[in-house]
Amino acid sequence: MPLVLLLSSLYLSHTVKVSAVEVNTPEEIFVENGTDAKLPCTFTSVEVISSAASVSWSFQPEGAATRISFFYYFNGKPYPGKDIPFKDRITWAGDLNKKDASISISNMQFRDNGTYICDVKNPPDIVVKPGEIRVRVVEK
């Protein structure tokens, strides 16, 4: 019996606790054609927001099978993609210290219809599930 207790305590002392970043986005938003859209993305994390925290956004056009990575935020700097559908239209609208990873896209067009994915990392916390927003661009 003492051996079982010893092994149990050894096992318990080596378990690693991993916590998760929880990402929150609305399921769907409607945006008028030609207007600017803020894509809200907030998150919770039990860890202090460190310089290692990062945000990446990707886009899956309506009817497409693949995603396009189009924005990355790391170490206080935004990195919009160069050859992307939103070239020169993306603005960082978040504040990681306030657990906000939102972006804005100006001059939304019908071709911008699709699903936008917000993925937040705050090591050692890991993301269980990125946030997804279905964007529908509608007539004025």
Coordinates of N, CA and C in Angstrom, one line a residue:
M1 N 0.8 -1.2 0.0 CA 0.0 0.0 0.0 C 0.9 1.3 0.0
P2 N 1.9 1.4 0.8 CA 2.7 2.6 0.8 C 3.3 2.9 -0.6
L3 N 3.7 1.8 -1.3 CA 4.2 2.0 -2.7 C 3.2 2.7 -3.6
V4 N 2.0 2.3 -3.5 CA 0.9 2.9 -4.3 C 0.7 4.4 -4.0
L5 N 0.8 4.7 -2.7 CA 0.7 6.1 -2.3 C 1.9 6.9 -2.8
L6 N 3.1 6.3 -2.7 CA 4.3 7.0 -3.2 C 4.2 7.2 -4.7
L7 N 3.8 6.2 -5.4 CA 3.6 6.4 -6.9 C 2.6 7.4 -7.2
S8 N 1.5 7.4 -6.5 CA 0.4 8.4 -6.7 C 0.9 9.8 -6.5
S9 N 1.6 10.0 -5.4 CA 2.1 11.3 -5.1 C 3.1 11.8 -6.1
L10 N 3.9 10.9 -6.6 CA 4.9 11.2 -7.6 C 4.2 11.6 -8.9
Y11 N 3.1 10.9 -9.3 CA 2.4 11.2 -10.5 C 1.7 12.6 -10.3
L12 N 1.1 12.9 -9.2 CA 0.5 14.1 -8.9 C 1.4 15.3 -8.9
S13 N 2.6 15.1 -8.5 CA 3.6 16.2 -8.4 C 4.1 16.5 -9.8
H14 N 3.9 15.7 -10.8 CA 4.5 15.9 -12.1 C 3.4 16.3 -13.1
T15 N 2.2 16.5 -12.6 CA 1.1 17.0 -13.6 C 1.3 18.5 -13.8
V16 N 1.2 18.8 -15.1 CA 1.4 20.2 -15.5 C 0.0 20.8 -15.7
K17 N -0.2 22.0 -15.1 CA -1.5 22.7 -15.3 C -1.4 23.6 -16.5
V18 N -2.2 23.4 -17.5 CA -2.2 24.3 -18.6 C -3.5 25.0 -18.6
S19 N -3.5 26.3 -18.8 CA -4.7 27.1 -18.8 C -4.9 27.6 -20.3
A20 N -6.1 28.0 -20.5 CA -6.5 28.4 -21.9 C -6.8 29.9 -22.0
V21 N -6.5 30.4 -23.2 CA -7.0 31.7 -23.6 C -8.4 31.5 -24.2
E22 N -9.4 32.2 -23.7 CA -10.7 32.1 -24.3 C -10.9 33.3 -25.1
V23 N -11.3 33.1 -26.4 CA -11.5 34.1 -27.4 C -13.0 34.3 -27.6
N24 N -13.4 35.6 -27.6 CA -14.8 35.9 -27.7 C -15.1 36.8 -28.9
T25 N -15.9 36.4 -29.8 CA -16.3 37.2 -30.9 C -17.8 37.1 -31.1
P26 N -18.5 38.1 -31.8 CA -19.9 37.9 -32.2 C -19.9 36.8 -33.2
E27 N -21.0 36.1 -33.3 CA -21.2 35.0 -34.4 C -21.3 35.6 -35.8
E28 N -22.0 36.8 -35.9 CA -22.2 37.3 -37.2 C -22.4 38.8 -37.1
I29 N -21.9 39.6 -38.0 CA -22.1 41.0 -38.1 C -22.5 41.4 -39.5
F30 N -23.3 42.4 -39.7 CA -23.7 42.9 -41.0 C -23.1 44.3 -41.1
V31 N -22.5 44.5 -42.3 CA -21.8 45.8 -42.6 C -22.3 46.3 -43.9
E32 N -22.6 47.6 -44.0 CA -23.0 48.2 -45.2 C -21.8 48.3 -46.2
N33 N -22.1 48.0 -47.5 CA -21.1 48.1 -48.5 C -20.5 49.5 -48.5
G34 N -19.2 49.6 -48.6 CA -18.5 50.9 -48.7 C -18.2 51.5 -47.3
T35 N -18.7 50.9 -46.2 CA -18.4 51.5 -44.9 C -17.3 50.8 -44.2
D36 N -16.9 51.3 -43.1 CA -15.8 50.7 -42.3 C -16.4 49.7 -41.3
A37 N -15.7 48.6 -41.0 CA -16.2 47.6 -40.0 C -15.2 47.4 -39.0
K38 N -15.6 47.4 -37.7 CA -14.8 46.9 -36.6 C -15.1 45.5 -36.4
L39 N -14.1 44.6 -36.4 CA -14.3 43.2 -36.1 C -13.9 43.0 -34.6
P40 N -14.9 42.9 -33.7 CA -14.6 42.8 -32.3 C -14.0 41.4 -31.9
C41 N -13.0 41.4 -31.1 CA -12.4 40.2 -30.6 C -11.8 40.5 -29.3
T42 N -12.4 39.9 -28.2 CA -11.8 40.0 -26.9 C -11.4 38.7 -26.4
F43 N -10.6 38.6 -25.3 CA -10.2 37.4 -24.8 C -10.0 37.4 -23.3
T44 N -9.9 36.3 -22.7 CA -9.6 36.2 -21.3 C -8.4 35.3 -21.1
S45 N -7.5 35.6 -20.2 CA -6.3 34.8 -19.9 C -6.0 35.0 -18.5
V46 N -5.6 33.9 -17.8 CA -5.2 34.0 -16.4 C -3.8 34.5 -16.2
E47 N -3.0 34.4 -17.3 CA -1.7 34.9 -17.3 C -1.6 36.4 -17.5
V48 N -0.6 37.1 -17.0 CA -0.3 38.5 -17.3 C 0.0 38.6 -18.8
I49 N -0.5 39.6 -19.4 CA -0.3 39.8 -20.9 C 1.2 40.2 -21.0
S50 N 1.9 39.4 -21.7 CA 3.4 39.6 -21.8 C 3.7 40.1 -23.2
S51 N 5.0 40.4 -23.4 CA 5.5 40.8 -24.8 C 5.4 39.6 -25.7
A52 N 5.3 38.4 -25.2 CA 5.2 37.2 -26.1 C 3.7 37.0 -26.6
A53 N 2.8 37.8 -26.1 CA 1.4 37.7 -26.6 C 1.3 38.1 -28.1
S54 N 0.4 37.4 -28.8 CA 0.3 37.7 -30.2 C -1.2 37.5 -30.7
V55 N -1.5 38.2 -31.8 CA -2.8 38.0 -32.4 C -2.6 37.7 -33.8
S56 N -3.4 36.8 -34.4 CA -3.4 36.6 -35.8 C -4.8 36.5 -36.3
W57 N -5.0 37.1 -37.5 CA -6.4 37.1 -38.1 C -6.2 36.4 -39.4
S58 N -7.2 35.6 -39.8 CA -7.3 35.0 -41.1 C -8.7 35.1 -41.6
F59 N -8.9 34.9 -42.9 CA -10.1 35.1 -43.6 C -10.4 33.9 -44.5
Q60 N -11.7 33.4 -44.4 CA -12.1 32.3 -45.3 C -13.3 32.9 -46.1
P61 N -13.0 33.2 -47.4 CA -14.1 33.8 -48.2 C -15.2 32.8 -48.3
E62 N -16.4 33.4 -48.5 CA -17.6 32.6 -48.6 C -17.5 31.6 -49.7
G63 N -17.7 30.4 -49.5 CA -17.7 29.3 -50.5 C -16.3 28.8 -50.7
A64 N -15.2 29.3 -50.1 CA -13.9 28.8 -50.2 C -13.5 27.8 -49.2
A65 N -12.6 26.9 -49.5 CA -12.2 25.9 -48.6 C -11.0 26.2 -47.8
T66 N -10.2 27.2 -48.2 CA -9.0 27.6 -47.5 C -9.1 29.0 -46.9
R67 N -8.2 29.2 -45.9 CA -8.1 30.4 -45.2 C -6.9 31.2 -45.6
I68 N -7.0 32.5 -45.6 CA -6.0 33.4 -45.9 C -5.5 34.2 -44.7
S69 N -4.3 34.0 -44.2 CA -3.8 34.8 -43.1 C -3.5 36.2 -43.6
F70 N -4.1 37.2 -42.9 CA -3.9 38.6 -43.4 C -3.4 39.6 -42.4
F71 N -3.3 39.2 -41.1 CA -2.9 40.2 -40.2 C -2.3 39.5 -39.0
Y72 N -1.2 40.1 -38.5 CA -0.5 39.6 -37.3 C -0.1 40.8 -36.4
Y73 N -0.3 40.6 -35.1 CA 0.1 41.7 -34.1 C 1.0 41.1 -33.1
F74 N 2.2 41.6 -32.9 CA 3.2 41.1 -32.0 C 4.1 42.2 -31.5
N75 N 4.4 42.1 -30.2 CA 5.3 43.1 -29.6 C 4.9 44.5 -29.8
G76 N 3.7 44.8 -29.8 CA 3.2 46.2 -29.9 C 3.1 46.7 -31.4
K77 N 3.3 45.8 -32.3 CA 3.3 46.3 -33.7 C 2.4 45.4 -34.6
P78 N 1.6 46.1 -35.5 CA 0.8 45.4 -36.4 C 1.6 45.0 -37.7
Y79 N 1.3 43.9 -38.2 CA 1.9 43.4 -39.4 C 0.8 42.9 -40.4
P80 N 0.3 43.9 -41.2 CA -0.8 43.5 -42.2 C -0.1 42.8 -43.3
G81 N -0.7 41.8 -43.9 CA -0.2 41.1 -45.0 C 0.0 42.0 -46.2
K82 N 1.0 41.6 -47.1 CA 1.3 42.5 -48.3 C 0.4 42.2 -49.5
D83 N 0.1 40.9 -49.8 CA -0.7 40.5 -51.0 C -1.9 39.9 -50.5
I84 N -2.8 40.7 -50.0 CA -4.1 40.2 -49.4 C -5.3 41.0 -49.9
P85 N -6.5 40.4 -49.8 CA -7.7 41.1 -50.2 C -7.9 42.5 -49.5
F86 N -7.3 42.7 -48.4 CA -7.5 43.9 -47.6 C -6.4 44.8 -47.6
K87 N -5.5 44.7 -48.6 CA -4.3 45.6 -48.6 C -4.6 47.0 -48.4
D88 N -3.9 47.6 -47.4 CA -4.0 49.0 -47.1 C -5.4 49.4 -46.5
R89 N -6.2 48.4 -46.0 CA -7.5 48.7 -45.5 C -7.6 48.3 -44.0
I90 N -6.6 47.7 -43.4 CA -6.7 47.1 -42.1 C -6.0 48.1 -41.1
T91 N -6.7 48.2 -39.9 CA -6.1 49.0 -38.8 C -6.3 48.2 -37.5
W92 N -5.2 48.2 -36.7 CA -5.3 47.6 -35.4 C -6.2 48.5 -34.6
A93 N -7.2 47.9 -34.0 CA -8.2 48.6 -33.2 C -8.2 48.1 -31.7
G94 N -7.3 47.2 -31.4 CA -7.3 46.6 -30.1 C -6.3 47.2 -29.1
D95 N -6.3 46.6 -27.9 CA -5.4 46.9 -26.9 C -5.2 45.7 -26.0
L96 N -4.0 45.0 -26.2 CA -3.8 43.7 -25.5 C -3.9 43.8 -24.0
N97 N -3.5 45.0 -23.5 CA -3.5 45.2 -22.0 C -5.0 45.2 -21.5
K98 N -5.9 45.5 -22.4 CA -7.3 45.5 -22.1 C -8.0 44.3 -22.6
K99 N -7.2 43.3 -23.1 CA -7.6 42.0 -23.6 C -8.6 42.2 -24.8
D100 N -8.2 43.1 -25.7 CA -8.9 43.4 -26.9 C -8.0 43.2 -28.1
A101 N -8.5 42.3 -29.0 CA -7.6 42.0 -30.2 C -8.4 42.4 -31.5
S102 N -9.2 43.4 -31.4 CA -10.0 43.8 -32.5 C -9.2 44.5 -33.6
I103 N -9.8 44.4 -34.8 CA -9.2 45.2 -36.0 C -10.4 45.9 -36.7
S104 N -10.0 46.9 -37.5 CA -11.0 47.5 -38.4 C -10.6 47.4 -39.8
I105 N -11.6 47.2 -40.7 CA -11.3 47.1 -42.1 C -12.1 48.2 -42.8
S106 N -11.5 49.1 -43.5 CA -12.2 50.2 -44.2 C -12.7 49.8 -45.5
N107 N -13.8 50.5 -46.0 CA -14.3 50.4 -47.3 C -14.7 48.9 -47.6
M108 N -15.5 48.3 -46.8 CA -15.9 46.9 -46.9 C -16.7 46.7 -48.3
Q109 N -16.4 45.6 -49.0 CA -17.0 45.3 -50.3 C -17.7 44.0 -50.2
F110 N -18.5 43.7 -51.2 CA -19.2 42.4 -51.2 C -18.2 41.2 -51.2
R111 N -17.0 41.4 -51.9 CA -16.0 40.3 -51.9 C -15.5 40.0 -50.5
D112 N -15.7 40.9 -49.5 CA -15.2 40.7 -48.2 C -16.2 39.8 -47.3
N113 N -17.3 39.3 -47.9 CA -18.1 38.4 -47.3 C -17.4 37.1 -46.9
G114 N -17.6 36.6 -45.7 CA -16.9 35.3 -45.3 C -16.7 35.3 -43.8
T115 N -15.9 34.4 -43.4 CA -15.6 34.1 -42.0 C -14.2 34.7 -41.6
Y116 N -14.2 35.5 -40.6 CA -12.9 36.0 -40.1 C -12.6 35.3 -38.8
I117 N -11.3 34.9 -38.7 CA -10.9 34.1 -37.5 C -9.9 34.9 -36.7
C118 N -10.1 35.1 -35.4 CA -9.2 35.8 -34.5 C -8.6 34.7 -33.6
D119 N -7.3 34.7 -33.6 CA -6.5 33.7 -32.8 C -5.5 34.5 -31.9
V120 N -5.7 34.3 -30.6 CA -4.9 35.0 -29.6 C -4.0 34.0 -28.9
K121 N -2.7 34.3 -28.7 CA -1.8 33.5 -27.9 C -1.2 34.3 -26.8
N122 N -1.1 33.8 -25.6 CA -0.5 34.5 -24.5 C 0.2 33.5 -23.7
P123 N 1.4 33.1 -24.2 CA 2.2 32.0 -23.5 C 2.4 32.3 -22.0
P124 N 2.2 31.3 -21.2 CA 2.1 29.9 -21.5 C 0.6 29.4 -21.7
D125 N -0.3 30.4 -21.7 CA -1.7 30.0 -22.0 C -1.8 29.6 -23.5
I126 N -2.7 28.7 -23.8 CA -2.9 28.3 -25.1 C -4.3 28.5 -25.5
V127 N -4.6 28.6 -26.8 CA -5.9 28.8 -27.3 C -6.6 27.5 -27.5
V128 N -7.8 27.3 -27.0 CA -8.5 26.1 -27.2 C -9.3 26.3 -28.5
K129 N -9.9 27.4 -28.8 CA -10.7 27.6 -30.0 C -10.6 29.1 -30.4
P130 N -10.1 29.4 -31.6 CA -10.2 30.8 -32.0 C -11.6 31.3 -32.2
G131 N -11.8 32.6 -32.2 CA -13.1 33.2 -32.4 C -13.3 33.3 -33.9
E132 N -14.6 33.1 -34.3 CA -15.0 33.2 -35.7 C -16.2 34.2 -35.8
I133 N -16.0 35.1 -36.8 CA -17.1 36.0 -37.1 C -17.5 35.9 -38.5
R134 N -18.8 35.7 -38.7 CA -19.3 35.6 -40.1 C -19.7 37.0 -40.5
V135 N -19.1 37.6 -41.5 CA -19.3 39.0 -41.9 C -20.2 38.9 -43.2
R136 N -21.3 39.7 -43.2 CA -22.1 39.8 -44.3 C -22.2 41.3 -44.7
V137 N -21.7 41.6 -45.9 CA -21.7 42.9 -46.5 C -23.0 43.1 -47.2
V138 N -23.8 44.1 -46.9 CA -25.1 44.3 -47.4 C -25.2 45.6 -48.1
E139 N -26.2 45.8 -49.0 CA -26.5 47.0 -49.7 C -26.8 48.1 -48.7
K140 N -26.5 49.4 -49.1 CA -26.8 50.5 -48.2 C -28.3 50.7 -48.1

